PDB file of N, CA and C in Angstrom:
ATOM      1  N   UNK K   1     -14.003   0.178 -10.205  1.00  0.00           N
ATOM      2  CA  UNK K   1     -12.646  -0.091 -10.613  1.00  0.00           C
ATOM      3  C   UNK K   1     -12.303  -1.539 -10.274  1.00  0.00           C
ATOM      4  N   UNK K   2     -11.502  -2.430 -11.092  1.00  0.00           N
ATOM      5  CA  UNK K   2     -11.431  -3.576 -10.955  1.00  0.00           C
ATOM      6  C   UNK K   2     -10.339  -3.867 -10.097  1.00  0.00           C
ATOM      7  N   UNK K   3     -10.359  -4.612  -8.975  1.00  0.00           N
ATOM      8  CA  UNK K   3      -9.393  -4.887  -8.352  1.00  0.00           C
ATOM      9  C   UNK K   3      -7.743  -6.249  -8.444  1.00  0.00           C
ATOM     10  N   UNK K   4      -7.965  -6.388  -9.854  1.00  0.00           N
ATOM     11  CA  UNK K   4      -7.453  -7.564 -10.443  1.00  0.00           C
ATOM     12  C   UNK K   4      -6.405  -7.080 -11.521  1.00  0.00           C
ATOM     13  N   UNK K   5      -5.738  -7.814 -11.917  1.00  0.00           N
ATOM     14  CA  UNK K   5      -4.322  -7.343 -13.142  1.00  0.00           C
ATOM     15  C   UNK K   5      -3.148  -6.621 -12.666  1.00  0.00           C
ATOM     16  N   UNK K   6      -2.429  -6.207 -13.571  1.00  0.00           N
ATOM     17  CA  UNK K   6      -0.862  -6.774 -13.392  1.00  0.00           C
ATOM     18  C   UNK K   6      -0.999  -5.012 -12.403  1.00  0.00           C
ATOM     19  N   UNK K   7      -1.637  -4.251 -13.206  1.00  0.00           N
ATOM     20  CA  UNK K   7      -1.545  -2.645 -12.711  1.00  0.00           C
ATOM     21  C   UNK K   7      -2.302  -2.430 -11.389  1.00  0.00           C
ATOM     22  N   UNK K   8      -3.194  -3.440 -10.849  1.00  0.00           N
ATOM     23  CA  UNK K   8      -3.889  -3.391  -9.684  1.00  0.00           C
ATOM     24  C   UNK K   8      -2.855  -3.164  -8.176  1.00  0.00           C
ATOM     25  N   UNK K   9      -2.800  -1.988  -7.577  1.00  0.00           N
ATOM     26  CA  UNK K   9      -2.100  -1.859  -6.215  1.00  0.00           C
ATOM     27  C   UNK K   9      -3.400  -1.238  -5.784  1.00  0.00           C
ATOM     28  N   UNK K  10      -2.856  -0.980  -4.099  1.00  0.00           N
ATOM     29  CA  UNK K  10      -3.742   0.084  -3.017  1.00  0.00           C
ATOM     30  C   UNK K  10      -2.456   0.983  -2.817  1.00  0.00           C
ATOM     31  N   UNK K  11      -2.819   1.974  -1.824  1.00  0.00           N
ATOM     32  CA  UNK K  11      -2.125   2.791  -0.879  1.00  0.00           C
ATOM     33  C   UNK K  11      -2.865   3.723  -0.014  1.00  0.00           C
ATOM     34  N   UNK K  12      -2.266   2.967   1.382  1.00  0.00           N
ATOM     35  CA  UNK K  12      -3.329   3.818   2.611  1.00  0.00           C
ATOM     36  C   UNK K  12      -2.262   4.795   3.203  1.00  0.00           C
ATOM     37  N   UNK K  13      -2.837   6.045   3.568  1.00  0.00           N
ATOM     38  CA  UNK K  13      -2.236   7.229   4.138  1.00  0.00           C
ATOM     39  C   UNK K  13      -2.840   7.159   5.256  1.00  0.00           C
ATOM     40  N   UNK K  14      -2.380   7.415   6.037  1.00  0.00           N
ATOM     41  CA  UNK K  14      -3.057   7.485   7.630  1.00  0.00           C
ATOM     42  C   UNK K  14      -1.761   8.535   8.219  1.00  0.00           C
ATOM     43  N   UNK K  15      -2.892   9.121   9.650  1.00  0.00           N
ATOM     44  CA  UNK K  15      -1.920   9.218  10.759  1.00  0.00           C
ATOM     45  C   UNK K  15      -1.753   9.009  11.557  1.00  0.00           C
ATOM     46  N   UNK K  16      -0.567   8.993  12.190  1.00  0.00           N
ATOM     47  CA  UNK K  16      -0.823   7.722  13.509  1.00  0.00           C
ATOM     48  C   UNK K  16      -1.589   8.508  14.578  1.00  0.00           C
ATOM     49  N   UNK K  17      -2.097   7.212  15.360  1.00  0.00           N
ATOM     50  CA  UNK K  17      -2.332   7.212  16.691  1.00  0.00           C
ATOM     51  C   UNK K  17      -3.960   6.481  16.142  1.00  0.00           C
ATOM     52  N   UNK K  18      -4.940   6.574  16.670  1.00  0.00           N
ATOM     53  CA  UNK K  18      -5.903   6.098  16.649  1.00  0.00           C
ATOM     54  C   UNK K  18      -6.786   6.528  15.928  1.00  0.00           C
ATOM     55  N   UNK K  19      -7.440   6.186  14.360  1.00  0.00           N
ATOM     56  CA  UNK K  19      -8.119   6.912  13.207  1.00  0.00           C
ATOM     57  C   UNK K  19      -8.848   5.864  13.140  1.00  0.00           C
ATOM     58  N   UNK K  20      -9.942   6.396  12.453  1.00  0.00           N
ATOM     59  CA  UNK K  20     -10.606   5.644  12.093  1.00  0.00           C
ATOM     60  C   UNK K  20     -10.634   4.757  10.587  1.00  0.00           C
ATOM     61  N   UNK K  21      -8.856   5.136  10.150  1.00  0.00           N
ATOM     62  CA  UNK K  21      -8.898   4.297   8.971  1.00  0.00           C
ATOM     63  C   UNK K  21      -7.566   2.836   9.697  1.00  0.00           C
ATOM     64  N   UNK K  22      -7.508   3.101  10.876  1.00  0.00           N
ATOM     65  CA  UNK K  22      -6.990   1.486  11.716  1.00  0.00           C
ATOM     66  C   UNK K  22      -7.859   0.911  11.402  1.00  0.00           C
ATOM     67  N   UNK K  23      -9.408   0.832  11.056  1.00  0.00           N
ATOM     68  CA  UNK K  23     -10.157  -0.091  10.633  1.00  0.00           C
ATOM     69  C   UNK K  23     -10.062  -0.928   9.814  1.00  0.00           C
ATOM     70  N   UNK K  24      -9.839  -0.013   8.064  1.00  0.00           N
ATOM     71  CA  UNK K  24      -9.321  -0.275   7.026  1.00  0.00           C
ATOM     72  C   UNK K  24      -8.470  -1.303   6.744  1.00  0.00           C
ATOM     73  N   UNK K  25      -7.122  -1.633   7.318  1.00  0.00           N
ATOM     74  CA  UNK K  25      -6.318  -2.233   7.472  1.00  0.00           C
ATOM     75  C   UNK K  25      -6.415  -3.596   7.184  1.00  0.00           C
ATOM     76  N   UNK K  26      -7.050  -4.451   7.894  1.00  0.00           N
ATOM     77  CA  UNK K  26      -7.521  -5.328   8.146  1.00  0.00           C
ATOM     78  C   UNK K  26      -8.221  -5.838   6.359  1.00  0.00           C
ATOM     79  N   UNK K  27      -9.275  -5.194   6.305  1.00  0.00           N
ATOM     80  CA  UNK K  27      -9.570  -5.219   5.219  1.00  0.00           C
ATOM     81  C   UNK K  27      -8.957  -5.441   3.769  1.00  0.00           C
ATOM     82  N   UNK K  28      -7.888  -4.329   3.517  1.00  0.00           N
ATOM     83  CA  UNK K  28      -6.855  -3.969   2.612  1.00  0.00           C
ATOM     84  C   UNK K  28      -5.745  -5.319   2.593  1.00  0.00           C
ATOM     85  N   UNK K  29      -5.356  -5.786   3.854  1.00  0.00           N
ATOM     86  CA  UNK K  29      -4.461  -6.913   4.012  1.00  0.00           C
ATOM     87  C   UNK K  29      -5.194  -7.852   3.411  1.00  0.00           C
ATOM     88  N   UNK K  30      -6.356  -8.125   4.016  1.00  0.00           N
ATOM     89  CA  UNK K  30      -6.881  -9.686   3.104  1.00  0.00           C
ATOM     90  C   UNK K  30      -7.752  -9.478   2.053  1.00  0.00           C
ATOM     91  N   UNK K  31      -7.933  -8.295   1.144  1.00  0.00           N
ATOM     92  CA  UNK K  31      -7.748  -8.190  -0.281  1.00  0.00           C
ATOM     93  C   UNK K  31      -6.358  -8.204  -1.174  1.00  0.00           C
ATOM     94  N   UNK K  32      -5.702  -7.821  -0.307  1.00  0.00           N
ATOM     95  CA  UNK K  32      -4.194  -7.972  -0.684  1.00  0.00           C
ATOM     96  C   UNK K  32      -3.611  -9.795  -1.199  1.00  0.00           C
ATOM     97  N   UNK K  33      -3.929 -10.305   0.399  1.00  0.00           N
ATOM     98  CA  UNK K  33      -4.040 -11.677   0.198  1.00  0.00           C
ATOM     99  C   UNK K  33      -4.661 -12.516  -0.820  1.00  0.00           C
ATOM    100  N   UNK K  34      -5.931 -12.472  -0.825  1.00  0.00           N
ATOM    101  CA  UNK K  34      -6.902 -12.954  -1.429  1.00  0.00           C
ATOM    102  C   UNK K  34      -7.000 -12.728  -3.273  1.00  0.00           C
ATOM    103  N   UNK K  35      -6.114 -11.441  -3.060  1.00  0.00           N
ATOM    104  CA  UNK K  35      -6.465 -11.043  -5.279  1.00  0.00           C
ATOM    105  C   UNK K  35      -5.026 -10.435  -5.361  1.00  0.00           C
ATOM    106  N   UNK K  36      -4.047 -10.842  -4.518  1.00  0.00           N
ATOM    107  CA  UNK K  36      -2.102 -10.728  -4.715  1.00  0.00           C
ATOM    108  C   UNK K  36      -2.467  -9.158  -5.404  1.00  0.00           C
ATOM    109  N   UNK K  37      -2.995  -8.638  -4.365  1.00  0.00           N
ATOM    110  CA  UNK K  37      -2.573  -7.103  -5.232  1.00  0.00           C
ATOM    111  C   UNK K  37      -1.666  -6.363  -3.886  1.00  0.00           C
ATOM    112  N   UNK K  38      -1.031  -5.445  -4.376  1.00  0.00           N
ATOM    113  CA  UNK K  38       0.429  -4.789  -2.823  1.00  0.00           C
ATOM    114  C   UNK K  38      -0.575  -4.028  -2.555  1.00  0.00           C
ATOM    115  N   UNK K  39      -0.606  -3.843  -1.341  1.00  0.00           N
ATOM    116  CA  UNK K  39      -1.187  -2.889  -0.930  1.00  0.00           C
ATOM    117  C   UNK K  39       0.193  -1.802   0.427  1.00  0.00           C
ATOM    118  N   UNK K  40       0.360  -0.817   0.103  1.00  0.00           N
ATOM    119  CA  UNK K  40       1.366   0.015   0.750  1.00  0.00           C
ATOM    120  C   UNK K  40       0.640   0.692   1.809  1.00  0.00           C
ATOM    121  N   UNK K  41       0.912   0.510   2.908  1.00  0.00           N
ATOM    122  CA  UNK K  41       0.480   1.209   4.306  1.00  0.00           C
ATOM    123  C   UNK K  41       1.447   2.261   4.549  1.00  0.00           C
ATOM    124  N   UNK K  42       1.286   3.531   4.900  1.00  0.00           N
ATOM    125  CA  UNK K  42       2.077   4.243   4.804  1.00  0.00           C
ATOM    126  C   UNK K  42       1.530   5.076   6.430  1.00  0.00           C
ATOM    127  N   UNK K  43       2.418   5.838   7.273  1.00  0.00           N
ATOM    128  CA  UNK K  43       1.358   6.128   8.578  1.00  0.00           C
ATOM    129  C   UNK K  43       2.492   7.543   9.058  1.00  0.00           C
ATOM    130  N   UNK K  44       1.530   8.261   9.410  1.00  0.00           N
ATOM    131  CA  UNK K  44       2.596   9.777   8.928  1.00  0.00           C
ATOM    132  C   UNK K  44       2.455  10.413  11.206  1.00  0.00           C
ATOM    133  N   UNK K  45       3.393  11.168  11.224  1.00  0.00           N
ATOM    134  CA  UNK K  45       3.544  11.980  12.199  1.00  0.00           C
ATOM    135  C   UNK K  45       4.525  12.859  12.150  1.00  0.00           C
ATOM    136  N   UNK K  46       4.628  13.386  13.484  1.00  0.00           N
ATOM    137  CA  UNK K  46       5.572  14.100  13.336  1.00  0.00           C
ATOM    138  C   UNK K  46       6.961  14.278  13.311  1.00  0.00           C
ATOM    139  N   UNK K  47       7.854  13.045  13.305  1.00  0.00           N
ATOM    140  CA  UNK K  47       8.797  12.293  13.232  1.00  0.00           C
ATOM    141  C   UNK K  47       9.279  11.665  11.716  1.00  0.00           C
ATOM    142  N   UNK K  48       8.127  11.868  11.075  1.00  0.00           N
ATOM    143  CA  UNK K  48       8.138  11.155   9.945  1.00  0.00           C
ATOM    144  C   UNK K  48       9.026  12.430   8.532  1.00  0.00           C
ATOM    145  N   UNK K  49       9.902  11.338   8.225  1.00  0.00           N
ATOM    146  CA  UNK K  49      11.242  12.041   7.433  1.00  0.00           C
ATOM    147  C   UNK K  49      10.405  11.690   5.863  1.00  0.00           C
ATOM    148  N   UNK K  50      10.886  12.796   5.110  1.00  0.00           N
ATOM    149  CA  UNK K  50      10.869  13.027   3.426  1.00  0.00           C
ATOM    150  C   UNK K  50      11.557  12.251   3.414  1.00  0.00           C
ATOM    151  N   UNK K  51      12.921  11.529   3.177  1.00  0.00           N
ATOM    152  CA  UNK K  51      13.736  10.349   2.771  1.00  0.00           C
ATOM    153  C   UNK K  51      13.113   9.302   3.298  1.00  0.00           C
ATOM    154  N   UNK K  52      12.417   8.860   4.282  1.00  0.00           N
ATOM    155  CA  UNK K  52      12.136   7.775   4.541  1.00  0.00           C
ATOM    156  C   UNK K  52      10.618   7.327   3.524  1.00  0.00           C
ATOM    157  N   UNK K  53      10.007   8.267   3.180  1.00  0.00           N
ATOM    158  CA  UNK K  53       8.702   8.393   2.810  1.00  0.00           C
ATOM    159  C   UNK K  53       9.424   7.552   0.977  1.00  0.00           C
ATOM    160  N   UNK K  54      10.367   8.743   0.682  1.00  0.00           N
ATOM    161  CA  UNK K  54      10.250   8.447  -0.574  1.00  0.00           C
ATOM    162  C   UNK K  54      10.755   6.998  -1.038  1.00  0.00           C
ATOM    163  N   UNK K  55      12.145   6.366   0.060  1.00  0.00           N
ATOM    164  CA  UNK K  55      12.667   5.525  -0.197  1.00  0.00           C
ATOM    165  C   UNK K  55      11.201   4.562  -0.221  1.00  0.00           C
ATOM    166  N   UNK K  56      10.316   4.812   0.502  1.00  0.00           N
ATOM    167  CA  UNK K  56       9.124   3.330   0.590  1.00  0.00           C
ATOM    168  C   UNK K  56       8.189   3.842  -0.514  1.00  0.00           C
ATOM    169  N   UNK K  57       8.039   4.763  -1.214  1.00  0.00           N
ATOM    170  CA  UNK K  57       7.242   4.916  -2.116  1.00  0.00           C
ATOM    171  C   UNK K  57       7.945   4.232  -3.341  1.00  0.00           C
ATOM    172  N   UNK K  58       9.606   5.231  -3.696  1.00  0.00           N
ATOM    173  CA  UNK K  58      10.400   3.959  -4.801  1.00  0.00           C
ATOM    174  C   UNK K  58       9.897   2.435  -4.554  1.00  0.00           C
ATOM    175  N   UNK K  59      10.368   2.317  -3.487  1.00  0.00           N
ATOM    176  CA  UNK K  59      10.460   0.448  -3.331  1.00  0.00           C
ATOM    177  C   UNK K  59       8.704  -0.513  -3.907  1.00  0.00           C
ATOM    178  N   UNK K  60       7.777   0.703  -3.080  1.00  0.00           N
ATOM    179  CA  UNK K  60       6.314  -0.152  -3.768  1.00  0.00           C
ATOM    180  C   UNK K  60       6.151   0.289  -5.396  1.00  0.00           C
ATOM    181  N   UNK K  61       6.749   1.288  -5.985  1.00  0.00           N
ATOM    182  CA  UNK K  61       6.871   1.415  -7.270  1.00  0.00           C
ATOM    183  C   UNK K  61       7.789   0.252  -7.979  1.00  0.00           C
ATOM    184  N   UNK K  62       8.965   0.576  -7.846  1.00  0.00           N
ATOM    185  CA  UNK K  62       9.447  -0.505  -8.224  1.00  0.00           C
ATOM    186  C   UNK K  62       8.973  -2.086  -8.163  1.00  0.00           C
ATOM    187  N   UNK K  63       8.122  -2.455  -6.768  1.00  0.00           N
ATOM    188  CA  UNK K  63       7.908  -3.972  -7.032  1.00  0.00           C
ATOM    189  C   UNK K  63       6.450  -4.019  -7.586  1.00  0.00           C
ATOM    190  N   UNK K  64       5.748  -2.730  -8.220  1.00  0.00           N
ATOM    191  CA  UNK K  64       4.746  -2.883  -8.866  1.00  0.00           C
ATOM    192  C   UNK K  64       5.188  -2.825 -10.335  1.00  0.00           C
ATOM    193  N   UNK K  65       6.242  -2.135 -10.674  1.00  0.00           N
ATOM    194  CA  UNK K  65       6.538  -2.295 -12.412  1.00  0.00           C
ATOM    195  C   UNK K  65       7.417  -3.790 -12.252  1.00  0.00           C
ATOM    196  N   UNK K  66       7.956  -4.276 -11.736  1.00  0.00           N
ATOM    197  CA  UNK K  66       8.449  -5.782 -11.538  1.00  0.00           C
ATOM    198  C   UNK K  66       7.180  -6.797 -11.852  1.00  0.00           C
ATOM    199  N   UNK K  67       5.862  -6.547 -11.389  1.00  0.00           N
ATOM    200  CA  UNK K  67       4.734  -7.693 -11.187  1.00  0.00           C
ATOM    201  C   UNK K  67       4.237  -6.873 -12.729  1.00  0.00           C
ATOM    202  N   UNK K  68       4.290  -6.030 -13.303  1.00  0.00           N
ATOM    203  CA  UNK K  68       3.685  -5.664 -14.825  1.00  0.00           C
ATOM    204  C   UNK K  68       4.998  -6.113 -15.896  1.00  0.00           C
ATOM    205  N   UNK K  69       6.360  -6.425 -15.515  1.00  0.00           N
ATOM    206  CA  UNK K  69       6.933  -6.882 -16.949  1.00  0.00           C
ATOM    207  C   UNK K  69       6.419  -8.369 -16.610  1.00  0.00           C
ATOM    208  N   UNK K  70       6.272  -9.059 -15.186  1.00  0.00           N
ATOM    209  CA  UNK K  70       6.596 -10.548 -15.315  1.00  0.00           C
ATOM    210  C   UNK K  70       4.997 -11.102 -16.034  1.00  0.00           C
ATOM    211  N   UNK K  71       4.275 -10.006 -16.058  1.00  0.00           N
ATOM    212  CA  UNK K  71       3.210 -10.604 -16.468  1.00  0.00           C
ATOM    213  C   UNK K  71       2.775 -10.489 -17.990  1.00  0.00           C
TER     214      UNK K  71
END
């Protein structure tokens, strides 16, 4: 899959505390950097609210159909 163009995002699911996708991270950020694609970190427990989830899922939706009209 090509990691380039207007439709190119990530999204990492994790849960907190210490996983072995804290590795990932790192990675995902400076492909992010490097080829301007969003990448959405998202990190779940047991504290973690349905409204808060969805409001950050809208928001990386929205600024991914924003980067497909400007292009």
């Amino acid at each position: 899959m090509p990691i380039s163009g207007a439709s190119a995002s990530r999204a990492l699911f994790k849960s907190a505390g210490c996983t072995p996708e804290i590795d990932v991270m790192p990675v995902l950020q400076r492909l992010s950097r490097d080829y301007h694609i969003p990448v959405l970190f998202l990190t779940f427990d047991t504290q973690t609210s349905d409204a808060g989830l969805d409001t950050r899922l809208e928001a990386f939706y929205d600024m991914i159909a924003m980067r497909k009209v400007r292009s």
